[in-house]
Structure formats: C-alpha cells, structure tokens
Amino acid sequence: MPRENKTFRRKSPDQATSTWKEQELVGGKLVDAAVIILRTTGCSHYHKGGCSMCGYNYESDKTVTPGNIVRQFDNAIKDMGEFRFLKVYTSGSFLDECEVPRNVADHVLKTAKDRDSKLLFESRPEFVTPERLGQILGIHDDVEVALGLESSNDRVLQYSINKGFTKADYQKAATVVKDKGADVRTYVLLKPPFLTESEAVVDAKETVKFAAVLSDTISLNPVNVQKGTLVERLWRNWAYRPPWLWSVLEVLKASNEYRKKIVCDPTGGGKERGAHNCGKCDEMILASVRAFSQSQDPGKLGSPDCECKDIWKSIMAMEGFVMGGNADLQRFFKWH
Ligand SMILES: [Zn+2]
C-alpha cells in the first residue's frame, strides 16, 4: 500500500502505527479520507519468508492483543474529524482472523457504517471467501477490498516478489468481491527486483490491463526501498534502483485507456529510496502525478523538459544488454 512518510509514528500498543488525512475522488467527488494503520501481530505470509519489497512487518508486534487493536482504532478515530472515506490498513490482511479477530473487524465495520463512510481494507486473496464477504457486507455495505496483485505474471509473482499466490488466486478473490457487490482495488507494483527498467514498465502496463477487468480502482505503487527487505539488500549492493519517475508517467499514460480510476502516490517519491529522477524534475512530476490521481485528468500528467529523460531512454533501450543490469550512477556520484 502507499504510505506517507510525513506521518507521525507511535510506539504504544494502544496507539495506531500512524494516521493521516488525505483526499480521494469517490464517485466523481473529491472527499476527505481518514487513513489509519493499525499495529497487529503481523502478516501471515511474513512467516513464510514474506515479499521481497515489503518491510511493513517491522511495524507489527507479537504482543498486540485484540483489545489493543480496538483501542488503537478508537483513539485514532477520535482525532480524525469529518471524513467520508475510511482506509484501515494493517501490516497484512484485515480478513485474516489470526491478525484481526472477527469482533475487532466487526467494530471497525460498525464504526464506518455509523460514520456513513466508505471503508477500504486490504487482504491477501486466500482470506476472501463468499461467506466472510457476506458477513462483512451484512454489517456495512459500502466496502472496497484492496488486493495486492502486484504483477499479472506468475513468474514475477513467484521469483521476483515471493508473493505466495498466483494471478488465478487473485482473480478468484476479486470475482468473489465483485459478485457480492463490493468494490475491488488492485495494487500494481512498478519495478519488482530482478527486472530491468523496461521489463518493469512492460510488466506494470500488462498488469494494469489485466487488473482493469475486475477492478474499480487501480493503485500503481512504485517500489520504495523498505528496511529489512531483500530489495534493500540488493539496493545496498548497487544491484537495484527504484523506478524512474519517467517510468511512472509512462505506465500512467498507457493505463488511461481502460477508463478505470487509477491512483498513484509514490512513497518516498523523489528520494533515493523511492521512485526518482535526477532531482531537478522530480517535484514537478510528483505534483503532476498527485494532480492526476485526484482528478483522473490525464492532461495533468506533466512531461517537463529535463536532460535526464535521455538517460532514462538509454537505460530503457540498453539495460537488457548489460550483464547484471546497470548500477545507479547518479546515486554513486551524488554520494562521492
Ligand atoms: Zn530530470
């Protein structure tokens, strides 16, 4: 999921990991969204090795009790003011009853209903069943389920990401959500490790095309280098560079034809660990990506004149011919 760096991180078991307000286009209207990241016991998949780019398990805590999670949520809601959209994230799956017990999930659903707010939560596909979705929608019927598909290429899912499920598993879960009448948000990852920049752009474009069929919203998530991950180890060894913002622009522009809502807010954008360009054009492109996300107007996607676009074009054309990929020379020269 996209997470803001500007948030205040808390350590108490009764305080959510972080909270913030943002705006999102819902039903053609820009509304206030409240975002709450709950600290839980962690993602079930983390215990099977976890995903190569995901460091969110660092925020989980095995000693967290169901009572703690309810208090985190209630304390966070108190400070949120008015909102029409509530996004509740954990480090794993909201529908995993080992992570979020059913009474805790019910409490969150009832609160969203009482506040007349659409509720978004994330889950791995294995926890999305018709029975569970039926119970959920019985409490609150305005729900969007976010599924981290990341890539529609099973080899990328298995070898680059270690996702632990296939695109067929995603399709099955997304179909359950749609059949039950709730919304699907699909996360598409830009630049999993071991892909060249141009392979990553192709992979993300194909994944958006595949996901558009079953999704109401697509969230394009450029990889950012998170602590304690395989991606971080590769990055420290000069064997991984987060995607260029030119690549982000290219995928967003190509994705517009599917007429689905596409959002993108690159975590760590413009910084060394996030999607970045040369440093001179980053802010302008990031602002244009945010403006596009909030308006869905592709005319807002910027294309500034910057000399680094030629470097990106060369990398797109040549990287595949270089054994082991090319090092991030801009980063090298910045540091030395
Ligand atoms: Zn530039």
mmCIF file of C-alpha atoms and ligand atoms in Angstrom:
data_model
loop_
_atom_site.group_PDB
_atom_site.id
_atom_site.type_symbol
_atom_site.label_atom_id
_atom_site.label_comp_id
_atom_site.label_asym_id
_atom_site.label_seq_id
_atom_site.Cartn_x
_atom_site.Cartn_y
_atom_site.Cartn_z
ATOM 1 C CA MET A 1 0.000 0.000 0.000
ATOM 2 C CA PRO A 2 1.135 3.559 -0.462
ATOM 3 C CA ARG A 3 2.164 5.099 2.812
ATOM 4 C CA GLU A 4 3.056 8.652 3.605
ATOM 5 C CA ASN A 5 6.397 9.457 5.150
ATOM 6 C CA LYS A 6 5.083 12.608 6.766
ATOM 7 C CA THR A 7 3.071 10.699 9.334
ATOM 8 C CA PHE A 8 3.808 10.601 12.991
ATOM 9 C CA ARG A 9 4.897 7.144 14.116
ATOM 10 C CA ARG A 10 3.840 5.927 17.516
ATOM 11 C CA LYS A 11 5.053 3.067 19.687
ATOM 12 C CA SER A 12 2.361 2.448 22.334
ATOM 13 C CA PRO A 13 0.307 -0.753 21.772
ATOM 14 C CA ASP A 14 -2.856 1.347 22.195
ATOM 15 C CA GLN A 15 -1.838 3.845 19.503
ATOM 16 C CA ALA A 16 -2.118 3.158 15.785
ATOM 17 C CA THR A 17 1.202 2.961 13.925
ATOM 18 C CA SER A 18 0.255 6.075 12.007
ATOM 19 C CA THR A 19 -2.714 8.111 10.883
ATOM 20 C CA TRP A 20 -3.302 10.894 8.407
ATOM 21 C CA LYS A 21 -5.950 12.612 6.325
ATOM 22 C CA GLU A 22 -5.871 12.779 2.542
ATOM 23 C CA GLN A 23 -8.290 13.418 -0.283
ATOM 24 C CA GLU A 24 -9.561 10.976 -2.849
ATOM 25 C CA LEU A 25 -12.005 11.048 -5.724
ATOM 26 C CA VAL A 26 -15.045 8.941 -4.741
ATOM 27 C CA GLY A 27 -17.959 8.770 -7.148
ATOM 28 C CA GLY A 28 -16.566 11.739 -9.049
ATOM 29 C CA LYS A 29 -16.235 13.899 -5.916
ATOM 30 C CA LEU A 30 -13.087 14.758 -4.014
ATOM 31 C CA VAL A 31 -13.752 13.682 -0.409
ATOM 32 C CA ASP A 32 -11.810 13.674 2.857
ATOM 33 C CA ALA A 33 -10.309 10.267 3.617
ATOM 34 C CA ALA A 34 -9.058 9.151 7.020
ATOM 35 C CA VAL A 35 -6.174 6.696 6.936
ATOM 36 C CA ILE A 36 -5.362 4.509 9.937
ATOM 37 C CA ILE A 37 -2.524 1.986 10.052
ATOM 38 C CA LEU A 38 -3.155 -0.475 12.861
ATOM 39 C CA ARG A 39 -0.369 -2.342 14.600
ATOM 40 C CA THR A 40 -1.189 -6.061 14.614
ATOM 41 C CA THR A 41 0.657 -9.325 15.178
ATOM 42 C CA GLY A 42 1.695 -9.242 11.516
ATOM 43 C CA CYS A 43 1.127 -10.720 8.100
ATOM 44 C CA SER A 44 0.605 -14.496 7.840
ATOM 45 C CA HIS A 45 2.811 -14.578 4.738
ATOM 46 C CA TYR A 46 5.706 -12.930 6.573
ATOM 47 C CA HIS A 47 6.221 -16.168 8.459
ATOM 48 C CA LYS A 48 6.725 -17.895 5.093
ATOM 49 C CA GLY A 49 9.503 -15.544 4.068
ATOM 50 C CA GLY A 50 7.419 -12.518 3.119
ATOM 51 C CA CYS A 51 7.506 -10.434 -0.030
ATOM 52 C CA SER A 52 10.823 -9.156 -1.365
ATOM 53 C CA MET A 53 9.863 -5.465 -1.163
ATOM 54 C CA CYS A 54 7.634 -5.409 1.933
ATOM 55 C CA GLY A 55 9.053 -4.110 5.221
ATOM 56 C CA TYR A 56 5.732 -3.476 6.925
ATOM 57 C CA ASN A 57 6.225 -6.370 9.300
ATOM 58 C CA TYR A 58 8.700 -4.153 11.128
ATOM 59 C CA GLU A 59 5.645 -2.288 12.395
ATOM 60 C CA SER A 60 3.932 -5.368 13.795
ATOM 61 C CA ASP A 61 4.246 -6.657 17.334
ATOM 62 C CA LYS A 62 3.534 -10.224 18.500
ATOM 63 C CA THR A 63 2.301 -8.998 21.894
ATOM 64 C CA VAL A 64 -0.540 -6.884 20.475
ATOM 65 C CA THR A 65 -3.938 -8.084 21.784
ATOM 66 C CA PRO A 66 -7.385 -7.686 20.184
ATOM 67 C CA GLY A 67 -8.164 -5.103 22.908
ATOM 68 C CA ASN A 68 -5.083 -3.116 21.879
ATOM 69 C CA ILE A 69 -6.241 -3.030 18.254
ATOM 70 C CA VAL A 70 -9.712 -1.772 19.217
ATOM 71 C CA ARG A 71 -8.151 0.973 21.372
ATOM 72 C CA GLN A 72 -5.734 1.914 18.547
ATOM 73 C CA PHE A 73 -8.679 2.300 16.234
ATOM 74 C CA ASP A 74 -10.888 4.219 18.692
ATOM 75 C CA ASN A 75 -8.052 6.569 19.687
ATOM 76 C CA ALA A 76 -7.250 7.236 16.030
ATOM 77 C CA ILE A 77 -10.868 7.875 15.031
ATOM 78 C CA LYS A 78 -11.263 10.457 17.823
ATOM 79 C CA ASP A 79 -8.700 12.762 16.199
ATOM 80 C CA MET A 80 -9.884 12.352 12.630
ATOM 81 C CA GLY A 81 -12.656 14.929 12.376
ATOM 82 C CA GLU A 82 -15.017 14.592 9.420
ATOM 83 C CA PHE A 83 -14.411 12.060 6.661
ATOM 84 C CA ARG A 84 -16.414 10.165 4.026
ATOM 85 C CA PHE A 85 -13.816 7.512 3.277
ATOM 86 C CA LEU A 86 -12.035 5.410 5.901
ATOM 87 C CA LYS A 87 -8.947 3.406 4.957
ATOM 88 C CA VAL A 88 -7.800 0.893 7.534
ATOM 89 C CA TYR A 89 -4.504 -0.867 6.920
ATOM 90 C CA THR A 90 -2.599 -3.481 8.892
ATOM 91 C CA SER A 91 0.772 -4.964 8.040
ATOM 92 C CA GLY A 92 -1.088 -7.875 6.430
ATOM 93 C CA SER A 93 -4.733 -8.855 5.908
ATOM 94 C CA PHE A 94 -7.798 -7.321 7.539
ATOM 95 C CA LEU A 95 -9.684 -10.558 6.777
ATOM 96 C CA ASP A 96 -7.074 -12.810 8.434
ATOM 97 C CA GLU A 97 -8.760 -13.686 11.718
ATOM 98 C CA CYS A 98 -5.419 -14.501 13.334
ATOM 99 C CA GLU A 99 -4.334 -10.941 12.647
ATOM 100 C CA VAL A 100 -7.630 -9.059 13.053
ATOM 101 C CA PRO A 101 -10.080 -11.121 15.159
ATOM 102 C CA ARG A 102 -13.652 -11.063 13.958
ATOM 103 C CA ASN A 103 -15.010 -8.881 16.789
ATOM 104 C CA VAL A 104 -12.319 -6.285 16.044
ATOM 105 C CA ALA A 105 -13.172 -6.308 12.322
ATOM 106 C CA ASP A 106 -16.874 -6.005 13.183
ATOM 107 C CA HIS A 107 -16.146 -2.992 15.392
ATOM 108 C CA VAL A 108 -14.316 -1.262 12.525
ATOM 109 C CA LEU A 109 -17.163 -2.066 10.106
ATOM 110 C CA LYS A 110 -19.843 -0.763 12.500
ATOM 111 C CA THR A 111 -17.897 2.444 13.065
ATOM 112 C CA ALA A 112 -17.599 3.036 9.314
ATOM 113 C CA LYS A 113 -21.323 2.426 8.954
ATOM 114 C CA ASP A 114 -22.194 4.779 11.846
ATOM 115 C CA ARG A 115 -19.999 7.464 10.277
ATOM 116 C CA ASP A 116 -21.648 6.898 6.883
ATOM 117 C CA SER A 117 -18.211 6.328 5.418
ATOM 118 C CA LYS A 118 -16.952 4.042 2.691
ATOM 119 C CA LEU A 119 -14.449 1.571 4.171
ATOM 120 C CA LEU A 120 -11.331 0.303 2.459
ATOM 121 C CA PHE A 121 -9.212 -2.532 3.814
ATOM 122 C CA GLU A 122 -6.589 -4.885 2.403
ATOM 123 C CA SER A 123 -6.461 -8.633 2.289
ATOM 124 C CA ARG A 124 -4.493 -11.426 0.743
ATOM 125 C CA PRO A 125 -6.780 -13.386 -1.613
ATOM 126 C CA GLU A 126 -6.810 -16.591 0.470
ATOM 127 C CA PHE A 127 -8.908 -14.869 3.157
ATOM 128 C CA VAL A 128 -11.546 -13.597 0.712
ATOM 129 C CA THR A 129 -14.416 -16.117 0.786
ATOM 130 C CA PRO A 130 -18.085 -15.658 -0.133
ATOM 131 C CA GLU A 131 -19.081 -16.426 3.498
ATOM 132 C CA ARG A 132 -16.744 -13.849 5.018
ATOM 133 C CA LEU A 133 -17.650 -11.194 2.446
ATOM 134 C CA GLY A 134 -21.328 -11.908 3.121
ATOM 135 C CA GLN A 135 -20.833 -11.315 6.862
ATOM 136 C CA ILE A 136 -18.846 -8.146 6.218
ATOM 137 C CA LEU A 137 -21.416 -6.654 3.868
ATOM 138 C CA GLY A 138 -24.170 -7.637 6.294
ATOM 139 C CA ILE A 139 -22.684 -5.110 8.714
ATOM 140 C CA HIS A 140 -21.644 -2.423 6.232
ATOM 141 C CA ASP A 141 -22.352 -2.487 2.525
ATOM 142 C CA ASP A 142 -20.065 0.295 1.329
ATOM 143 C CA VAL A 143 -16.764 -1.555 1.236
ATOM 144 C CA GLU A 144 -13.730 -1.609 -1.043
ATOM 145 C CA VAL A 145 -11.385 -4.574 -0.770
ATOM 146 C CA ALA A 146 -7.789 -3.919 -1.773
ATOM 147 C CA LEU A 147 -5.895 -6.859 -3.222
ATOM 148 C CA GLY A 148 -2.131 -6.718 -3.723
ATOM 149 C CA LEU A 149 -1.858 -8.417 -7.081
ATOM 150 C CA GLU A 150 1.428 -6.586 -7.838
ATOM 151 C CA SER A 151 2.028 -8.437 -11.126
ATOM 152 C CA SER A 152 -0.085 -10.474 -13.538
ATOM 153 C CA ASN A 153 2.966 -12.540 -14.430
ATOM 154 C CA ASP A 154 3.148 -15.693 -12.296
ATOM 155 C CA ARG A 155 6.921 -15.918 -12.716
ATOM 156 C CA VAL A 156 7.344 -12.382 -11.408
ATOM 157 C CA LEU A 157 4.982 -13.191 -8.527
ATOM 158 C CA GLN A 158 6.973 -16.273 -7.631
ATOM 159 C CA TYR A 159 10.588 -15.345 -8.312
ATOM 160 C CA SER A 160 10.789 -11.549 -8.015
ATOM 161 C CA ILE A 161 8.265 -10.935 -5.275
ATOM 162 C CA ASN A 162 7.770 -14.274 -3.456
ATOM 163 C CA LYS A 163 4.107 -13.329 -3.238
ATOM 164 C CA GLY A 164 2.888 -16.794 -2.322
ATOM 165 C CA PHE A 165 -0.130 -16.746 -4.635
ATOM 166 C CA THR A 166 -0.870 -16.740 -8.352
ATOM 167 C CA LYS A 167 -2.841 -14.444 -10.601
ATOM 168 C CA ALA A 168 -5.587 -17.091 -10.651
ATOM 169 C CA ASP A 169 -5.874 -16.771 -6.844
ATOM 170 C CA TYR A 170 -6.269 -13.025 -7.257
ATOM 171 C CA GLN A 171 -8.899 -13.483 -9.984
ATOM 172 C CA LYS A 172 -10.906 -15.806 -7.770
ATOM 173 C CA ALA A 173 -10.857 -13.394 -4.823
ATOM 174 C CA ALA A 174 -11.649 -10.338 -6.957
ATOM 175 C CA THR A 175 -14.580 -12.218 -8.512
ATOM 176 C CA VAL A 176 -15.950 -13.032 -5.038
ATOM 177 C CA VAL A 177 -15.766 -9.354 -4.056
ATOM 178 C CA LYS A 178 -17.461 -8.209 -7.282
ATOM 179 C CA ASP A 179 -20.145 -10.918 -7.091
ATOM 180 C CA LYS A 180 -21.009 -9.809 -3.573
ATOM 181 C CA GLY A 181 -21.388 -6.224 -4.753
ATOM 182 C CA ALA A 182 -18.350 -4.629 -3.127
ATOM 183 C CA ASP A 183 -15.569 -2.712 -4.874
ATOM 184 C CA VAL A 184 -12.144 -4.024 -5.791
ATOM 185 C CA ARG A 185 -8.960 -2.011 -5.584
ATOM 186 C CA THR A 186 -5.927 -3.665 -7.093
ATOM 187 C CA TYR A 187 -2.349 -2.781 -6.251
ATOM 188 C CA VAL A 188 0.056 -2.916 -9.156
ATOM 189 C CA LEU A 189 3.752 -2.875 -8.331
ATOM 190 C CA LEU A 190 6.163 -0.965 -10.520
ATOM 191 C CA LYS A 191 9.628 -2.497 -10.665
ATOM 192 C CA PRO A 192 9.907 -5.620 -8.559
ATOM 193 C CA PRO A 193 13.560 -6.681 -8.154
ATOM 194 C CA PHE A 194 15.432 -8.570 -10.905
ATOM 195 C CA LEU A 195 13.575 -6.766 -13.702
ATOM 196 C CA THR A 196 15.200 -4.158 -15.889
ATOM 197 C CA GLU A 197 13.546 -0.759 -16.082
ATOM 198 C CA SER A 198 11.940 -1.563 -19.442
ATOM 199 C CA GLU A 199 10.814 -5.036 -18.312
ATOM 200 C CA ALA A 200 9.273 -3.395 -15.249
ATOM 201 C CA VAL A 201 7.354 -0.870 -17.368
ATOM 202 C CA VAL A 202 6.020 -3.645 -19.621
ATOM 203 C CA ASP A 203 5.089 -5.774 -16.595
ATOM 204 C CA ALA A 204 3.206 -2.918 -14.904
ATOM 205 C CA LYS A 205 1.356 -1.999 -18.110
ATOM 206 C CA GLU A 206 0.285 -5.606 -18.651
ATOM 207 C CA THR A 207 -0.744 -5.942 -15.018
ATOM 208 C CA VAL A 208 -2.912 -2.809 -15.206
ATOM 209 C CA LYS A 209 -4.574 -4.179 -18.355
ATOM 210 C CA PHE A 210 -5.249 -7.495 -16.616
ATOM 211 C CA ALA A 211 -6.433 -5.908 -13.352
ATOM 212 C CA ALA A 212 -8.698 -3.361 -15.062
ATOM 213 C CA VAL A 213 -11.232 -6.098 -15.844
ATOM 214 C CA LEU A 214 -12.134 -6.777 -12.204
ATOM 215 C CA SER A 215 -11.080 -3.522 -10.531
ATOM 216 C CA ASP A 216 -12.933 -0.355 -9.643
ATOM 217 C CA THR A 217 -9.697 1.334 -8.684
ATOM 218 C CA ILE A 218 -6.103 0.568 -9.566
ATOM 219 C CA SER A 219 -3.311 1.814 -7.359
ATOM 220 C CA LEU A 220 0.068 1.970 -9.084
ATOM 221 C CA ASN A 221 2.759 1.524 -6.468
ATOM 222 C CA PRO A 222 6.345 2.182 -7.497
ATOM 223 C CA VAL A 223 8.684 0.157 -5.288
ATOM 224 C CA ASN A 224 10.364 2.043 -2.489
ATOM 225 C CA VAL A 225 13.291 0.543 -0.637
ATOM 226 C CA GLN A 226 11.992 -0.502 2.779
ATOM 227 C CA LYS A 227 14.074 -1.520 5.772
ATOM 228 C CA GLY A 228 14.916 -5.168 6.298
ATOM 229 C CA THR A 229 13.836 -6.366 2.845
ATOM 230 C CA LEU A 230 15.553 -8.284 0.078
ATOM 231 C CA VAL A 231 15.110 -5.187 -2.074
ATOM 232 C CA GLU A 232 17.087 -3.179 0.483
ATOM 233 C CA ARG A 233 19.932 -5.704 0.392
ATOM 234 C CA LEU A 234 20.078 -5.518 -3.408
ATOM 235 C CA TRP A 235 19.897 -1.717 -3.289
ATOM 236 C CA ARG A 236 22.790 -1.516 -0.803
ATOM 237 C CA ASN A 237 24.821 -3.708 -3.173
ATOM 238 C CA TRP A 238 24.105 -1.347 -6.087
ATOM 239 C CA ALA A 239 22.041 -4.093 -7.702
ATOM 240 C CA TYR A 240 18.671 -2.344 -7.534
ATOM 241 C CA ARG A 241 17.441 1.095 -8.457
ATOM 242 C CA PRO A 242 13.856 2.160 -7.645
ATOM 243 C CA PRO A 243 11.881 3.066 -10.776
ATOM 244 C CA TRP A 244 12.366 6.320 -12.623
ATOM 245 C CA LEU A 245 9.507 8.796 -12.423
ATOM 246 C CA TRP A 246 9.559 8.746 -16.244
ATOM 247 C CA SER A 247 8.505 5.102 -15.973
ATOM 248 C CA VAL A 248 5.697 6.034 -13.572
ATOM 249 C CA LEU A 249 4.460 8.605 -16.096
ATOM 250 C CA GLU A 250 4.657 6.142 -18.946
ATOM 251 C CA VAL A 251 2.631 3.476 -17.122
ATOM 252 C CA LEU A 252 0.000 6.009 -16.003
ATOM 253 C CA LYS A 253 -0.384 7.427 -19.511
ATOM 254 C CA ALA A 254 -0.719 3.953 -21.035
ATOM 255 C CA SER A 255 -3.229 2.904 -18.354
ATOM 256 C CA ASN A 256 -5.684 5.665 -19.031
ATOM 257 C CA GLU A 257 -7.333 3.827 -21.912
ATOM 258 C CA TYR A 258 -9.025 1.307 -19.588
ATOM 259 C CA ARG A 259 -11.236 4.014 -18.113
ATOM 260 C CA LYS A 260 -10.745 2.848 -14.547
ATOM 261 C CA LYS A 261 -9.822 5.071 -11.641
ATOM 262 C CA ILE A 262 -6.043 4.981 -11.280
ATOM 263 C CA VAL A 263 -4.305 6.411 -8.262
ATOM 264 C CA CYS A 264 -0.608 6.803 -7.592
ATOM 265 C CA ASP A 265 1.212 8.488 -4.726
ATOM 266 C CA PRO A 266 4.794 7.186 -4.807
ATOM 267 C CA THR A 267 6.029 6.539 -1.262
ATOM 268 C CA GLY A 268 9.411 8.221 -0.872
ATOM 269 C CA GLY A 269 8.989 9.812 -4.314
ATOM 270 C CA GLY A 270 11.931 11.972 -5.354
ATOM 271 C CA LYS A 271 14.177 10.395 -2.715
ATOM 272 C CA GLU A 272 16.909 7.798 -3.180
ATOM 273 C CA ARG A 273 14.785 5.006 -1.713
ATOM 274 C CA GLY A 274 11.707 5.903 -3.749
ATOM 275 C CA ALA A 275 10.843 6.428 -7.412
ATOM 276 C CA HIS A 276 13.082 9.254 -8.547
ATOM 277 C CA ASN A 277 14.656 11.063 -11.485
ATOM 278 C CA CYS A 278 17.616 13.425 -11.490
ATOM 279 C CA GLY A 279 16.474 15.597 -8.590
ATOM 280 C CA LYS A 280 15.685 18.641 -10.706
ATOM 281 C CA CYS A 281 12.453 17.457 -12.306
ATOM 282 C CA ASP A 282 11.196 15.140 -9.531
ATOM 283 C CA GLU A 283 8.940 17.526 -7.647
ATOM 284 C CA MET A 284 7.208 18.732 -10.772
ATOM 285 C CA ILE A 285 6.444 15.201 -11.937
ATOM 286 C CA LEU A 286 5.298 14.091 -8.490
ATOM 287 C CA ALA A 287 2.946 17.076 -8.248
ATOM 288 C CA SER A 288 1.508 16.196 -11.653
ATOM 289 C CA VAL A 289 1.013 12.550 -10.632
ATOM 290 C CA ARG A 290 -0.863 13.666 -7.499
ATOM 291 C CA ALA A 291 -2.970 16.110 -9.521
ATOM 292 C CA PHE A 292 -3.833 13.315 -11.946
ATOM 293 C CA SER A 293 -4.748 10.916 -9.112
ATOM 294 C CA GLN A 294 -7.167 13.434 -7.632
ATOM 295 C CA SER A 295 -8.747 14.487 -10.940
ATOM 296 C CA GLN A 296 -8.288 11.495 -13.282
ATOM 297 C CA ASP A 297 -7.434 14.080 -15.915
ATOM 298 C CA PRO A 298 -4.505 12.691 -17.968
ATOM 299 C CA GLY A 299 -3.831 16.226 -19.205
ATOM 300 C CA LYS A 300 -2.459 16.938 -15.732
ATOM 301 C CA LEU A 301 0.347 14.383 -16.138
ATOM 302 C CA GLY A 302 3.409 16.523 -16.662
ATOM 303 C CA SER A 303 6.186 15.982 -19.110
ATOM 304 C CA PRO A 304 8.818 18.536 -18.230
ATOM 305 C CA ASP A 305 11.836 19.064 -20.416
ATOM 306 C CA CYS A 306 14.701 17.605 -18.476
ATOM 307 C CA GLU A 307 18.004 16.254 -19.709
ATOM 308 C CA CYS A 308 17.631 13.155 -17.513
ATOM 309 C CA LYS A 309 14.934 11.897 -19.870
ATOM 310 C CA ASP A 310 17.671 10.966 -22.352
ATOM 311 C CA ILE A 311 19.473 8.936 -19.687
ATOM 312 C CA TRP A 312 16.215 7.131 -18.885
ATOM 313 C CA LYS A 313 15.594 6.459 -22.579
ATOM 314 C CA SER A 314 19.084 4.973 -22.968
ATOM 315 C CA ILE A 315 18.555 2.772 -19.936
ATOM 316 C CA MET A 316 15.193 1.627 -21.292
ATOM 317 C CA ALA A 317 16.874 0.701 -24.572
ATOM 318 C CA MET A 318 20.197 -0.708 -23.377
ATOM 319 C CA GLU A 319 19.902 -2.112 -19.868
ATOM 320 C CA GLY A 320 18.901 -5.546 -21.092
ATOM 321 C CA PHE A 321 22.232 -5.876 -22.896
ATOM 322 C CA VAL A 322 24.298 -5.191 -19.803
ATOM 323 C CA MET A 323 25.115 -8.289 -17.761
ATOM 324 C CA GLY A 324 23.671 -7.985 -14.277
ATOM 325 C CA GLY A 325 21.935 -4.692 -15.003
ATOM 326 C CA ASN A 326 23.478 -1.273 -14.684
ATOM 327 C CA ALA A 327 24.461 0.443 -11.453
ATOM 328 C CA ASP A 328 22.714 3.624 -10.375
ATOM 329 C CA LEU A 329 25.498 6.018 -11.390
ATOM 330 C CA GLN A 330 23.586 9.148 -10.447
ATOM 331 C CA ARG A 331 23.322 7.865 -6.918
ATOM 332 C CA PHE A 332 27.027 6.921 -6.892
ATOM 333 C CA PHE A 333 28.177 10.373 -7.988
ATOM 334 C CA LYS A 334 25.836 12.113 -5.591
ATOM 335 C CA TRP A 335 27.397 10.303 -2.660
ATOM 336 C CA HIS A 336 31.085 10.534 -3.634
HETATM 337 ZN ZN ZN B 1 15.380 15.284 -14.589
#
